Amino acid sequence: MEASLQATYDTVLQRNQGEPEFHQAVREVFESLETLRGRHPEYEAHGILMRLCEPERQLIFRVPWVDDEGTVRINRGFRVEYNSALGPYKGGLRFHPSVNLGIVKFLGFEQIFKNSLTGLPIGGGKGGSDFDPHGRSDGEIMRFCQSFMTELHRHIGEYTDVPAGDIGVGSREIGYLFGQYKRLTNRYEAGVLTGKGLDWGGSLVRTEATGYGAAIFANEMLRAREASFDGRRVGVSGSGNVAIYAIEKTQQLGGIPITASDSSGYVVDEQGIDLDLLRQIKEVERGRIHEYAERRGGGARFVKDGSVWDVPVDIALPSATQNELDEKDAKTLASNGVKVVAEGANMPCTPEAVEVFRMAGVGFGPGKAANAGGVATSALEMQQNASRDTWTFDYTEARLTEIMRNIHSTCLTTADEVGRPGDYVVGANVAGFRKVANAMIALGVV
Ligand code: NDP
Ligand code: 2IT
């Protein structure tokens, strides 16, 4: 890395010890910013990099709740309000036992640039808890969400900070969170949370948006290579919100998704994933992925060990979690002839994997571009809430499609401009960064 970037990076490491995912996210952005070398002395003069790496506010709080046996449980809650240069802090809440401050900071840092790329007026933030929702009853989930919001409510608001879902947080959890916010504040402030149900302030297409957007982005990448989804084998990891709707849109675009996974293993279905069955098992029954192979029969198989990326595919959409696709997986995918990889999840590919794709000429769409459809549609939900209006599915989906195409072309034109043609990572980071940096300069040292 160039000297001044390296010096700032070293300071970030020293001030944020023990947060490897956060370091990884910062490093990737800094490496992209090397392409701007010498062009923008004003960024250095205004201390933009150091200010960007330091969240505006970091909240950590106790979340006490009582389980169904009457035992008192204690979890840790987080909200990192990272950057509000472009709008209120915006980003999801993750409930997963692996959540810690470093994870939330990596996600919040990524969110700044992602939200900037959408072109909509939203800053960056992220939150969550080390609470594990797996196996918890509906009553336990509700009491946990109520306790979490009892602290969080004083920090959020439609003009301040607008959380949404992420891993382990879907419309059920958003409902309990919104109910408690409404009760505590005595305000029906719909725009304080997104991902709401359709009967109480939610937007059509928000449920589908991240997965749809990732498939639309991959389709644009294919079109840029004069290729298409048509008849192509598609590998998807995860079987949650992002994976399910990436599979659905892939099918609509003519592709054949053949895999899905969860933390217990993966399934391969050479006939193409039966989406109704997958949704029944995952969305309705909240079951495990092996049940898919058992109930589908006809050649679908469950694989407990190994990697979903061992399955030969033309297009890969990693949609589970960070660092799920490593160097070895990338080599396997490349040697099996993968053409395009678009990240449905946040940072699912390790830096070594990304380098393998780069060297092999595989198209690589980073999460902050490819999965921006979710947060973009959250911003559309906020627009509908602010105007007390509801839009049709078709209109909202058309807006999403337009946003994803714009992000795709912004990545490519920016990559061209800085001398890295076809590099979506550099294009996304530089374009996302410039807008935030310029706004920060305009707003002064605050
Ligand atoms: P869900 O909770 O709906 O689904 C997550 C899926 O990933 C599940 O199948 C889960 O399996 C699997 N998974 C999670 N953690 C791990 C792990 N450590 N190891 C293996 N598998 C794991 O979450 P989403 O679909 O919403 O999120 C998936 C990814 O997409 C995340 O990276 C998230 O940050 C990102 N994202 C989500 C957006 C959204 O709008 N929801 C927007 C943009 C990005 P299991 O049940 O076994 O844990
Ligand atoms: O990572 C993400 O962009 C999300 N989890 C969605 C955030 C949002 O505010 O909709």
Short mmCIF file of C-alpha atoms and ligand atoms in Angstrom, two decimals:
data_model
loop_
_atom_site.label_atom_id
_atom_site.label_comp_id
_atom_site.label_asym_id
_atom_site.label_seq_id
_atom_site.Cartn_x
_atom_site.Cartn_y
_atom_site.Cartn_z
CA MET A 1 0.00 0.00 0.00
CA GLU A 2 1.10 3.59 -0.65
CA ALA A 3 2.75 5.27 2.41
CA SER A 4 -0.03 7.54 3.68
CA LEU A 5 -2.69 4.85 3.23
CA GLN A 6 -0.44 2.35 4.98
CA ALA A 7 0.15 4.74 7.88
CA THR A 8 -3.60 5.26 8.33
CA TYR A 9 -4.20 1.52 8.03
CA ASP A 10 -1.54 0.83 10.70
CA THR A 11 -3.28 3.27 13.02
CA VAL A 12 -6.62 1.57 12.36
CA LEU A 13 -5.07 -1.80 13.25
CA GLN A 14 -3.50 -0.45 16.38
CA ARG A 15 -6.68 1.28 17.58
CA ASN A 16 -9.03 -1.61 16.75
CA GLN A 17 -7.25 -4.71 17.92
CA GLY A 18 -8.77 -8.16 17.66
CA GLU A 19 -11.25 -7.23 14.91
CA PRO A 20 -9.99 -9.18 11.86
CA GLU A 21 -13.15 -8.83 9.75
CA PHE A 22 -13.11 -5.06 10.27
CA HIS A 23 -9.43 -4.92 9.25
CA GLN A 24 -10.21 -7.00 6.16
CA ALA A 25 -13.00 -4.64 5.07
CA VAL A 26 -10.88 -1.52 5.62
CA ARG A 27 -7.90 -3.00 3.81
CA GLU A 28 -9.94 -3.82 0.71
CA VAL A 29 -11.27 -0.27 0.47
CA PHE A 30 -7.81 1.24 1.04
CA GLU A 31 -6.28 -0.94 -1.68
CA SER A 32 -8.90 0.35 -4.12
CA LEU A 33 -8.21 3.95 -3.09
CA GLU A 34 -4.60 3.58 -4.24
CA THR A 35 -5.97 4.15 -7.74
CA LEU A 36 -6.81 7.74 -6.69
CA ARG A 37 -3.21 8.42 -5.66
CA GLY A 38 -2.24 12.07 -6.06
CA ARG A 39 -5.61 13.07 -7.52
CA HIS A 40 -7.38 14.28 -4.40
CA PRO A 41 -5.12 16.12 -1.93
CA GLU A 42 -8.31 17.53 -0.34
CA TYR A 43 -9.19 14.10 1.08
CA GLU A 44 -5.94 14.02 2.99
CA ALA A 45 -6.23 17.64 4.07
CA HIS A 46 -9.64 16.94 5.61
CA GLY A 47 -8.56 13.74 7.38
CA ILE A 48 -11.22 11.82 5.49
CA LEU A 49 -9.75 8.33 5.83
CA MET A 50 -9.22 8.43 9.59
CA ARG A 51 -12.64 10.02 10.10
CA LEU A 52 -14.27 7.37 7.89
CA CYS A 53 -12.70 4.55 9.88
CA GLU A 54 -13.87 5.91 13.23
CA PRO A 55 -17.60 5.32 13.77
CA GLU A 56 -19.55 8.42 14.77
CA ARG A 57 -21.07 6.48 17.68
CA GLN A 58 -20.78 2.91 19.02
CA LEU A 59 -23.38 1.52 21.39
CA ILE A 60 -23.00 -1.67 23.41
CA PHE A 61 -25.71 -2.65 25.84
CA ARG A 62 -26.99 -5.49 28.01
CA VAL A 63 -30.05 -7.38 26.79
CA PRO A 64 -31.64 -9.32 29.67
CA TRP A 65 -34.56 -11.64 28.95
CA VAL A 66 -36.27 -14.67 30.47
CA ASP A 67 -36.43 -17.98 28.56
CA ASP A 68 -39.37 -20.40 28.55
CA GLU A 69 -37.95 -22.29 31.55
CA GLY A 70 -37.85 -19.10 33.61
CA THR A 71 -34.06 -18.77 33.41
CA VAL A 72 -32.61 -15.27 33.11
CA ARG A 73 -30.47 -14.90 29.99
CA ILE A 74 -28.05 -12.12 29.17
CA ASN A 75 -27.00 -11.18 25.66
CA ARG A 76 -25.02 -8.27 24.31
CA GLY A 77 -26.61 -5.72 22.00
CA PHE A 78 -24.76 -3.50 19.52
CA ARG A 79 -25.49 -0.58 17.26
CA VAL A 80 -22.64 1.10 15.41
CA GLU A 81 -23.78 4.43 13.95
CA TYR A 82 -20.99 4.71 11.46
CA ASN A 83 -21.43 7.61 9.10
CA SER A 84 -24.30 10.05 8.55
CA ALA A 85 -22.84 12.28 5.82
CA LEU A 86 -25.41 11.16 3.26
CA GLY A 87 -28.46 10.55 5.46
CA PRO A 88 -29.64 8.84 8.64
CA TYR A 89 -27.60 5.79 9.67
CA LYS A 90 -29.07 2.83 7.79
CA GLY A 91 -28.30 -0.85 8.02
CA GLY A 92 -29.51 -4.14 9.37
CA LEU A 93 -29.54 -5.94 12.71
CA ARG A 94 -27.92 -9.38 12.90
CA PHE A 95 -28.83 -11.95 15.56
CA HIS A 96 -26.20 -14.70 15.50
CA PRO A 97 -23.89 -16.13 18.20
CA SER A 98 -20.81 -14.97 16.23
CA VAL A 99 -21.78 -11.27 16.51
CA ASN A 100 -19.23 -9.07 18.28
CA LEU A 101 -18.13 -5.45 17.94
CA GLY A 102 -15.63 -6.22 15.16
CA ILE A 103 -18.27 -7.99 13.05
CA VAL A 104 -20.71 -5.12 13.49
CA LYS A 105 -17.99 -2.60 12.58
CA PHE A 106 -17.04 -4.50 9.42
CA LEU A 107 -20.68 -4.62 8.36
CA GLY A 108 -21.25 -0.96 9.23
CA PHE A 109 -18.13 0.10 7.34
CA GLU A 110 -19.22 -1.80 4.22
CA GLN A 111 -22.69 -0.32 4.56
CA ILE A 112 -21.38 3.27 4.19
CA PHE A 113 -20.11 2.64 0.66
CA LYS A 114 -22.96 0.32 -0.32
CA ASN A 115 -25.56 2.88 0.69
CA SER A 116 -23.64 5.61 -1.13
CA LEU A 117 -23.65 3.48 -4.30
CA THR A 118 -27.44 3.19 -4.26
CA GLY A 119 -27.63 6.93 -4.95
CA LEU A 120 -30.25 7.27 -2.19
CA PRO A 121 -29.93 9.53 0.89
CA ILE A 122 -28.83 7.00 3.51
CA GLY A 123 -25.81 6.91 5.81
CA GLY A 124 -24.22 3.73 7.14
CA GLY A 125 -24.80 1.74 10.31
CA LYS A 126 -25.23 -1.81 11.58
CA GLY A 127 -26.22 -3.58 14.75
CA GLY A 128 -27.25 -6.83 16.30
CA SER A 129 -26.68 -9.24 19.10
CA ASP A 130 -24.90 -12.49 19.96
CA PHE A 131 -28.39 -13.93 20.62
CA ASP A 132 -28.94 -17.24 18.79
CA PRO A 133 -32.53 -17.49 17.52
CA HIS A 134 -32.17 -21.14 16.39
CA GLY A 135 -34.52 -23.36 18.39
CA ARG A 136 -36.08 -20.49 20.34
CA SER A 137 -39.86 -20.32 20.71
CA ASP A 138 -41.89 -17.46 19.32
CA GLY A 139 -42.41 -16.14 22.86
CA GLU A 140 -38.68 -16.14 23.53
CA ILE A 141 -38.00 -14.30 20.27
CA MET A 142 -40.62 -11.70 21.19
CA ARG A 143 -39.27 -11.13 24.70
CA PHE A 144 -35.73 -10.87 23.40
CA CYS A 145 -36.74 -8.34 20.71
CA GLN A 146 -38.69 -6.29 23.26
CA SER A 147 -35.74 -6.17 25.63
CA PHE A 148 -33.34 -5.28 22.79
CA MET A 149 -35.60 -2.41 21.70
CA THR A 150 -36.11 -1.18 25.27
CA GLU A 151 -32.52 0.06 25.09
CA LEU A 152 -32.20 0.71 21.35
CA HIS A 153 -35.30 2.93 21.05
CA ARG A 154 -33.62 5.97 22.59
CA HIS A 155 -30.94 5.95 19.89
CA ILE A 156 -32.96 5.49 16.69
CA GLY A 157 -35.57 7.45 14.73
CA GLU A 158 -36.65 8.05 11.14
CA TYR A 159 -34.25 11.02 10.84
CA THR A 160 -31.53 9.49 13.02
CA ASP A 161 -30.96 5.78 12.54
CA VAL A 162 -33.15 3.26 10.70
CA PRO A 163 -32.40 -0.44 11.37
CA ALA A 164 -33.68 -3.38 9.30
CA GLY A 165 -33.04 -7.14 9.09
CA ASP A 166 -29.92 -9.19 8.45
CA ILE A 167 -28.96 -12.74 9.48
CA GLY A 168 -31.49 -14.03 12.02
CA VAL A 169 -33.72 -10.97 11.71
CA GLY A 170 -36.70 -11.08 9.33
CA SER A 171 -40.19 -9.63 9.35
CA ARG A 172 -41.21 -11.54 12.51
CA GLU A 173 -38.39 -9.90 14.50
CA ILE A 174 -38.95 -6.48 12.86
CA GLY A 175 -42.60 -6.78 13.96
CA TYR A 176 -41.73 -7.34 17.61
CA LEU A 177 -39.09 -4.61 17.49
CA PHE A 178 -41.49 -2.13 15.89
CA GLY A 179 -44.26 -3.00 18.35
CA GLN A 180 -41.99 -2.24 21.30
CA TYR A 181 -40.70 0.98 19.70
CA LYS A 182 -44.29 2.13 19.15
CA ARG A 183 -45.25 1.32 22.70
CA LEU A 184 -42.26 3.04 24.28
CA THR A 185 -42.47 6.20 22.18
CA ASN A 186 -46.24 6.38 21.70
CA ARG A 187 -45.58 7.20 18.04
CA TYR A 188 -46.55 5.30 14.89
CA GLU A 189 -43.25 6.26 13.30
CA ALA A 190 -43.23 3.77 10.42
CA GLY A 191 -39.98 5.06 8.93
CA VAL A 192 -37.93 4.06 12.00
CA LEU A 193 -37.49 0.45 10.82
CA THR A 194 -37.63 -1.18 7.39
CA GLY A 195 -38.49 -4.70 6.37
CA LYS A 196 -41.92 -4.25 7.98
CA GLY A 197 -44.87 -6.48 7.09
CA LEU A 198 -47.11 -5.37 4.23
CA ASP A 199 -50.06 -4.72 6.54
CA TRP A 200 -48.16 -2.33 8.80
CA GLY A 201 -46.01 -0.04 6.70
CA GLY A 202 -43.82 -2.43 4.75
CA SER A 203 -42.96 -2.20 1.07
CA LEU A 204 -43.66 -4.72 -1.63
CA VAL A 205 -40.41 -6.21 -2.99
CA ARG A 206 -38.39 -5.53 0.21
CA THR A 207 -38.52 -9.23 1.14
CA GLU A 208 -37.25 -10.24 -2.29
CA ALA A 209 -34.99 -7.25 -2.88
CA THR A 210 -31.53 -8.42 -1.83
CA GLY A 211 -31.66 -11.75 -3.65
CA TYR A 212 -33.44 -10.28 -6.67
CA GLY A 213 -30.92 -7.46 -6.79
CA ALA A 214 -27.95 -9.84 -6.61
CA ALA A 215 -29.31 -11.90 -9.51
CA ILE A 216 -30.07 -8.74 -11.51
CA PHE A 217 -26.52 -7.52 -10.85
CA ALA A 218 -25.08 -10.89 -11.95
CA ASN A 219 -27.23 -10.68 -15.07
CA GLU A 220 -25.74 -7.26 -15.87
CA MET A 221 -22.25 -8.70 -15.38
CA LEU A 222 -23.11 -11.51 -17.78
CA ARG A 223 -24.53 -9.06 -20.32
CA ALA A 224 -21.33 -7.02 -20.13
CA ARG A 225 -19.55 -10.24 -21.20
CA GLU A 226 -22.12 -10.92 -23.88
CA ALA A 227 -23.41 -13.90 -21.93
CA SER A 228 -26.63 -14.66 -20.05
CA PHE A 229 -28.19 -16.89 -17.37
CA ASP A 230 -29.90 -18.91 -20.06
CA GLY A 231 -29.55 -22.63 -19.28
CA ARG A 232 -26.55 -21.93 -17.00
CA ARG A 233 -25.87 -23.83 -13.78
CA VAL A 234 -25.95 -21.52 -10.80
CA GLY A 235 -24.45 -22.23 -7.37
CA VAL A 236 -26.10 -20.52 -4.41
CA SER A 237 -25.03 -20.83 -0.77
CA GLY A 238 -27.28 -20.16 2.20
CA SER A 239 -31.01 -20.82 2.33
CA GLY A 240 -32.20 -17.70 4.08
CA ASN A 241 -33.74 -14.50 2.82
CA VAL A 242 -31.02 -13.60 0.33
CA ALA A 243 -30.46 -17.11 -1.05
CA ILE A 244 -34.16 -17.90 -1.55
CA TYR A 245 -34.88 -14.79 -3.62
CA ALA A 246 -31.58 -15.01 -5.51
CA ILE A 247 -32.75 -18.48 -6.54
CA GLU A 248 -36.18 -17.17 -7.55
CA LYS A 249 -34.85 -14.35 -9.72
CA THR A 250 -32.18 -16.58 -11.23
CA GLN A 251 -34.92 -18.95 -12.35
CA GLN A 252 -36.93 -16.07 -13.80
CA LEU A 253 -33.84 -15.02 -15.76
CA GLY A 254 -33.45 -18.52 -17.24
CA GLY A 255 -30.70 -19.89 -15.00
CA ILE A 256 -30.78 -23.24 -13.19
CA PRO A 257 -29.86 -22.89 -9.50
CA ILE A 258 -28.75 -26.29 -8.30
CA THR A 259 -27.48 -25.75 -4.73
CA ALA A 260 -28.50 -24.31 -1.36
CA SER A 261 -26.91 -24.66 2.08
CA ASP A 262 -27.04 -23.87 5.77
CA SER A 263 -24.54 -24.27 8.58
CA SER A 264 -25.19 -28.04 8.65
CA GLY A 265 -24.26 -28.77 5.00
CA TYR A 266 -25.51 -28.31 1.46
CA VAL A 267 -27.88 -29.85 -1.08
CA VAL A 268 -27.31 -30.45 -4.78
CA ASP A 269 -30.34 -30.81 -7.01
CA GLU A 270 -29.36 -31.33 -10.64
CA GLN A 271 -33.01 -30.85 -11.72
CA GLY A 272 -32.89 -27.32 -10.37
CA ILE A 273 -33.96 -26.24 -6.88
CA ASP A 274 -37.68 -26.68 -6.14
CA LEU A 275 -38.30 -23.25 -4.67
CA ASP A 276 -41.73 -24.02 -3.17
CA LEU A 277 -40.23 -26.90 -1.21
CA LEU A 278 -37.22 -24.86 -0.08
CA ARG A 279 -39.46 -22.00 1.07
CA GLN A 280 -41.79 -24.40 2.90
CA ILE A 281 -38.87 -25.94 4.82
CA LYS A 282 -36.97 -22.72 5.50
CA GLU A 283 -39.50 -19.88 5.67
CA VAL A 284 -42.51 -21.73 7.08
CA GLU A 285 -41.10 -24.61 9.13
CA ARG A 286 -37.69 -23.04 9.93
CA GLY A 287 -36.18 -26.50 9.31
CA ARG A 288 -32.72 -27.75 8.26
CA ILE A 289 -31.41 -28.15 4.73
CA HIS A 290 -31.11 -31.98 4.77
CA GLU A 291 -34.92 -32.13 4.86
CA TYR A 292 -34.91 -30.69 1.34
CA ALA A 293 -33.04 -33.68 -0.09
CA GLU A 294 -35.19 -36.14 1.89
CA ARG A 295 -38.48 -34.65 0.71
CA ARG A 296 -37.43 -33.82 -2.84
CA GLY A 297 -36.14 -37.31 -3.72
CA GLY A 298 -35.29 -37.82 -7.41
CA GLY A 299 -31.57 -37.29 -7.29
CA ALA A 300 -31.31 -34.38 -4.86
CA ARG A 301 -28.62 -35.15 -2.32
CA PHE A 302 -27.49 -33.72 0.99
CA VAL A 303 -23.76 -33.34 1.64
CA LYS A 304 -22.76 -32.85 5.26
CA ASP A 305 -19.04 -32.22 4.89
CA GLY A 306 -17.07 -30.42 2.24
CA SER A 307 -17.92 -27.25 0.45
CA VAL A 308 -20.90 -26.20 -1.65
CA TRP A 309 -18.32 -24.65 -4.01
CA ASP A 310 -17.09 -28.14 -4.98
CA VAL A 311 -20.17 -28.39 -7.24
CA PRO A 312 -19.32 -27.31 -10.83
CA VAL A 313 -21.30 -24.18 -11.78
CA ASP A 314 -21.15 -21.37 -14.36
CA ILE A 315 -22.29 -18.63 -11.99
CA ALA A 316 -21.85 -18.46 -8.20
CA LEU A 317 -23.92 -16.38 -5.78
CA PRO A 318 -22.49 -16.80 -2.26
CA SER A 319 -25.37 -15.73 -0.03
CA ALA A 320 -24.74 -17.08 3.48
CA THR A 321 -22.07 -15.28 5.51
CA GLN A 322 -18.63 -13.64 5.60
CA ASN A 323 -15.53 -15.58 4.52
CA GLU A 324 -17.51 -18.66 3.49
CA LEU A 325 -15.66 -18.96 0.14
CA ASP A 326 -11.89 -19.26 0.51
CA GLU A 327 -8.89 -19.56 -1.81
CA LYS A 328 -9.31 -23.30 -2.25
CA ASP A 329 -12.99 -22.90 -3.11
CA ALA A 330 -12.14 -20.15 -5.60
CA LYS A 331 -9.56 -22.38 -7.30
CA THR A 332 -12.11 -25.19 -7.55
CA LEU A 333 -14.74 -22.86 -8.99
CA ALA A 334 -12.26 -21.38 -11.47
CA SER A 335 -11.01 -24.76 -12.62
CA ASN A 336 -14.64 -25.84 -13.08
CA GLY A 337 -15.08 -22.90 -15.42
CA VAL A 338 -17.11 -20.43 -13.34
CA LYS A 339 -17.70 -17.22 -15.35
CA VAL A 340 -19.19 -14.80 -12.85
CA VAL A 341 -19.34 -14.57 -9.05
CA ALA A 342 -21.65 -12.02 -7.42
CA GLU A 343 -21.77 -11.67 -3.63
CA GLY A 344 -25.30 -11.88 -2.19
CA ALA A 345 -23.83 -11.95 1.32
CA ASN A 346 -21.53 -9.35 2.89
CA MET A 347 -17.85 -10.20 2.24
CA PRO A 348 -18.41 -13.96 1.66
CA CYS A 349 -15.23 -14.27 -0.40
CA THR A 350 -11.87 -14.04 1.35
CA PRO A 351 -9.27 -11.62 -0.12
CA GLU A 352 -7.29 -14.65 -1.37
CA ALA A 353 -10.38 -15.98 -3.16
CA VAL A 354 -10.98 -12.60 -4.80
CA GLU A 355 -7.38 -12.61 -6.01
CA VAL A 356 -7.85 -16.08 -7.55
CA PHE A 357 -10.91 -14.81 -9.45
CA ARG A 358 -9.01 -11.72 -10.61
CA MET A 359 -6.07 -13.79 -11.90
CA ALA A 360 -8.38 -16.28 -13.62
CA GLY A 361 -10.41 -13.56 -15.36
CA VAL A 362 -13.60 -14.52 -13.53
CA GLY A 363 -16.05 -11.61 -13.23
CA PHE A 364 -16.34 -10.69 -9.53
CA GLY A 365 -19.12 -8.47 -8.15
CA PRO A 366 -18.44 -7.41 -4.53
CA GLY A 367 -21.28 -7.43 -2.00
CA LYS A 368 -21.40 -3.70 -1.51
CA ALA A 369 -22.51 -3.44 -5.16
CA ALA A 370 -24.21 -6.78 -5.80
CA ASN A 371 -26.31 -6.98 -2.61
CA ALA A 372 -27.21 -3.28 -2.40
CA GLY A 373 -30.74 -4.01 -3.64
CA GLY A 374 -31.90 -4.82 -0.11
CA VAL A 375 -30.93 -1.56 1.49
CA ALA A 376 -31.96 0.36 -1.64
CA THR A 377 -35.48 -1.05 -1.33
CA SER A 378 -35.39 -0.21 2.37
CA ALA A 379 -34.83 3.39 1.29
CA LEU A 380 -37.82 3.03 -1.05
CA GLU A 381 -39.82 1.77 1.94
CA MET A 382 -38.77 4.92 3.84
CA GLN A 383 -39.96 7.04 0.88
CA GLN A 384 -43.35 5.34 0.94
CA ASN A 385 -43.62 5.79 4.72
CA ALA A 386 -42.70 9.49 4.48
CA SER A 387 -45.34 10.11 1.82
CA ARG A 388 -47.90 7.78 3.46
CA ASP A 389 -48.20 5.96 0.17
CA THR A 390 -47.81 2.38 -1.08
CA TRP A 391 -46.38 1.44 -4.43
CA THR A 392 -47.23 -1.56 -6.62
CA PHE A 393 -44.96 -4.57 -6.89
CA ASP A 394 -44.16 -3.83 -10.53
CA TYR A 395 -43.30 -0.19 -9.92
CA THR A 396 -41.09 -1.02 -6.93
CA GLU A 397 -39.34 -3.82 -8.78
CA ALA A 398 -38.73 -1.52 -11.74
CA ARG A 399 -37.10 0.99 -9.36
CA LEU A 400 -34.94 -1.80 -7.88
CA THR A 401 -33.88 -2.97 -11.34
CA GLU A 402 -32.97 0.56 -12.38
CA ILE A 403 -30.92 1.04 -9.21
CA MET A 404 -29.02 -2.24 -9.73
CA ARG A 405 -28.27 -1.36 -13.35
CA ASN A 406 -27.04 2.07 -12.30
CA ILE A 407 -24.75 0.57 -9.67
CA HIS A 408 -23.40 -1.86 -12.25
CA SER A 409 -22.64 0.87 -14.77
CA THR A 410 -21.20 3.16 -12.07
CA CYS A 411 -18.79 0.38 -11.07
CA LEU A 412 -17.63 -0.12 -14.65
CA THR A 413 -17.29 3.55 -15.60
CA THR A 414 -15.44 4.33 -12.36
CA ALA A 415 -13.11 1.36 -12.83
CA ASP A 416 -12.36 2.58 -16.37
CA GLU A 417 -11.76 6.10 -15.15
CA VAL A 418 -9.13 5.04 -12.60
CA GLY A 419 -7.36 2.70 -15.02
CA ARG A 420 -8.69 -0.66 -13.76
CA PRO A 421 -11.18 -1.67 -16.48
CA GLY A 422 -13.55 -4.46 -15.49
CA ASP A 423 -12.55 -4.33 -11.80
CA TYR A 424 -15.87 -4.10 -9.96
CA VAL A 425 -14.16 -4.03 -6.55
CA VAL A 426 -12.19 -0.90 -7.37
CA GLY A 427 -15.18 0.64 -9.17
CA ALA A 428 -17.53 0.07 -6.22
CA ASN A 429 -15.09 1.24 -3.57
CA VAL A 430 -13.95 4.37 -5.39
CA ALA A 431 -17.44 5.44 -6.48
CA GLY A 432 -18.94 4.73 -3.05
CA PHE A 433 -16.09 6.48 -1.28
CA ARG A 434 -16.01 9.65 -3.40
CA LYS A 435 -19.60 10.60 -2.74
CA VAL A 436 -19.25 10.15 1.03
CA ALA A 437 -15.88 11.92 1.12
CA ASN A 438 -17.18 14.91 -0.83
CA ALA A 439 -20.19 15.22 1.47
CA MET A 440 -17.95 15.00 4.54
CA ILE A 441 -15.78 17.83 3.22
CA ALA A 442 -18.85 19.96 2.51
CA LEU A 443 -20.20 19.39 6.03
CA GLY A 444 -16.95 20.36 7.74
CA VAL A 445 -15.06 18.63 10.51
CA VAL A 446 -17.95 17.20 12.53
P1 NDP B 1 -30.80 -15.39 6.98
O1 NDP B 1 -30.70 -15.44 8.45
O2 NDP B 1 -32.13 -15.29 6.34
O3 NDP B 1 -30.05 -16.65 6.32
C1 NDP B 1 -28.71 -16.86 6.56
C2 NDP B 1 -28.31 -18.15 5.87
O4 NDP B 1 -26.90 -18.28 5.90
C3 NDP B 1 -28.88 -19.38 6.56
O5 NDP B 1 -29.06 -20.39 5.60
C4 NDP B 1 -27.77 -19.73 7.55
O6 NDP B 1 -27.75 -21.08 7.95
C5 NDP B 1 -26.54 -19.41 6.73
N1 NDP B 1 -25.45 -19.02 7.64
C6 NDP B 1 -25.42 -17.97 8.47
N2 NDP B 1 -24.30 -17.96 9.19
C7 NDP B 1 -23.61 -19.03 8.80
C8 NDP B 1 -22.37 -19.56 9.17
N3 NDP B 1 -21.60 -18.96 10.11
N4 NDP B 1 -21.95 -20.68 8.55
C9 NDP B 1 -22.72 -21.29 7.59
N5 NDP B 1 -23.93 -20.83 7.21
C10 NDP B 1 -24.35 -19.71 7.80
O7 NDP B 1 -29.88 -14.15 6.54
P2 NDP B 1 -29.87 -13.35 5.17
O8 NDP B 1 -30.21 -14.25 4.04
O9 NDP B 1 -30.65 -12.11 5.39
O10 NDP B 1 -28.32 -12.90 5.07
C11 NDP B 1 -27.35 -13.65 4.37
C12 NDP B 1 -26.19 -12.75 4.04
O11 NDP B 1 -26.64 -11.66 3.21
C13 NDP B 1 -25.47 -12.09 5.21
O12 NDP B 1 -24.12 -11.92 4.89
C14 NDP B 1 -26.13 -10.71 5.27
O13 NDP B 1 -25.30 -9.77 5.89
C15 NDP B 1 -26.26 -10.42 3.79
N6 NDP B 1 -27.23 -9.41 3.40
C16 NDP B 1 -28.53 -9.48 3.81
C17 NDP B 1 -29.43 -8.52 3.40
C18 NDP B 1 -30.87 -8.59 3.74
O14 NDP B 1 -31.62 -7.73 3.27
N7 NDP B 1 -31.34 -9.57 4.50
C19 NDP B 1 -29.01 -7.37 2.59
C20 NDP B 1 -27.63 -7.44 2.14
C21 NDP B 1 -26.79 -8.41 2.57
P3 NDP B 1 -28.11 -21.47 9.48
O15 NDP B 1 -29.58 -21.26 9.60
O16 NDP B 1 -27.71 -22.90 9.61
O17 NDP B 1 -27.33 -20.55 10.37
O1 2IT B 2 -26.43 -5.71 4.63
C1 2IT B 2 -27.44 -5.07 4.28
O2 2IT B 2 -27.41 -4.25 3.37
C2 2IT B 2 -28.70 -5.36 4.98
N1 2IT B 2 -28.73 -6.22 5.86
C3 2IT B 2 -29.94 -4.56 4.67
C4 2IT B 2 -29.92 -3.25 5.42
C5 2IT B 2 -31.19 -2.44 5.31
O3 2IT B 2 -31.20 -1.40 5.99
O4 2IT B 2 -32.12 -2.78 4.59
#
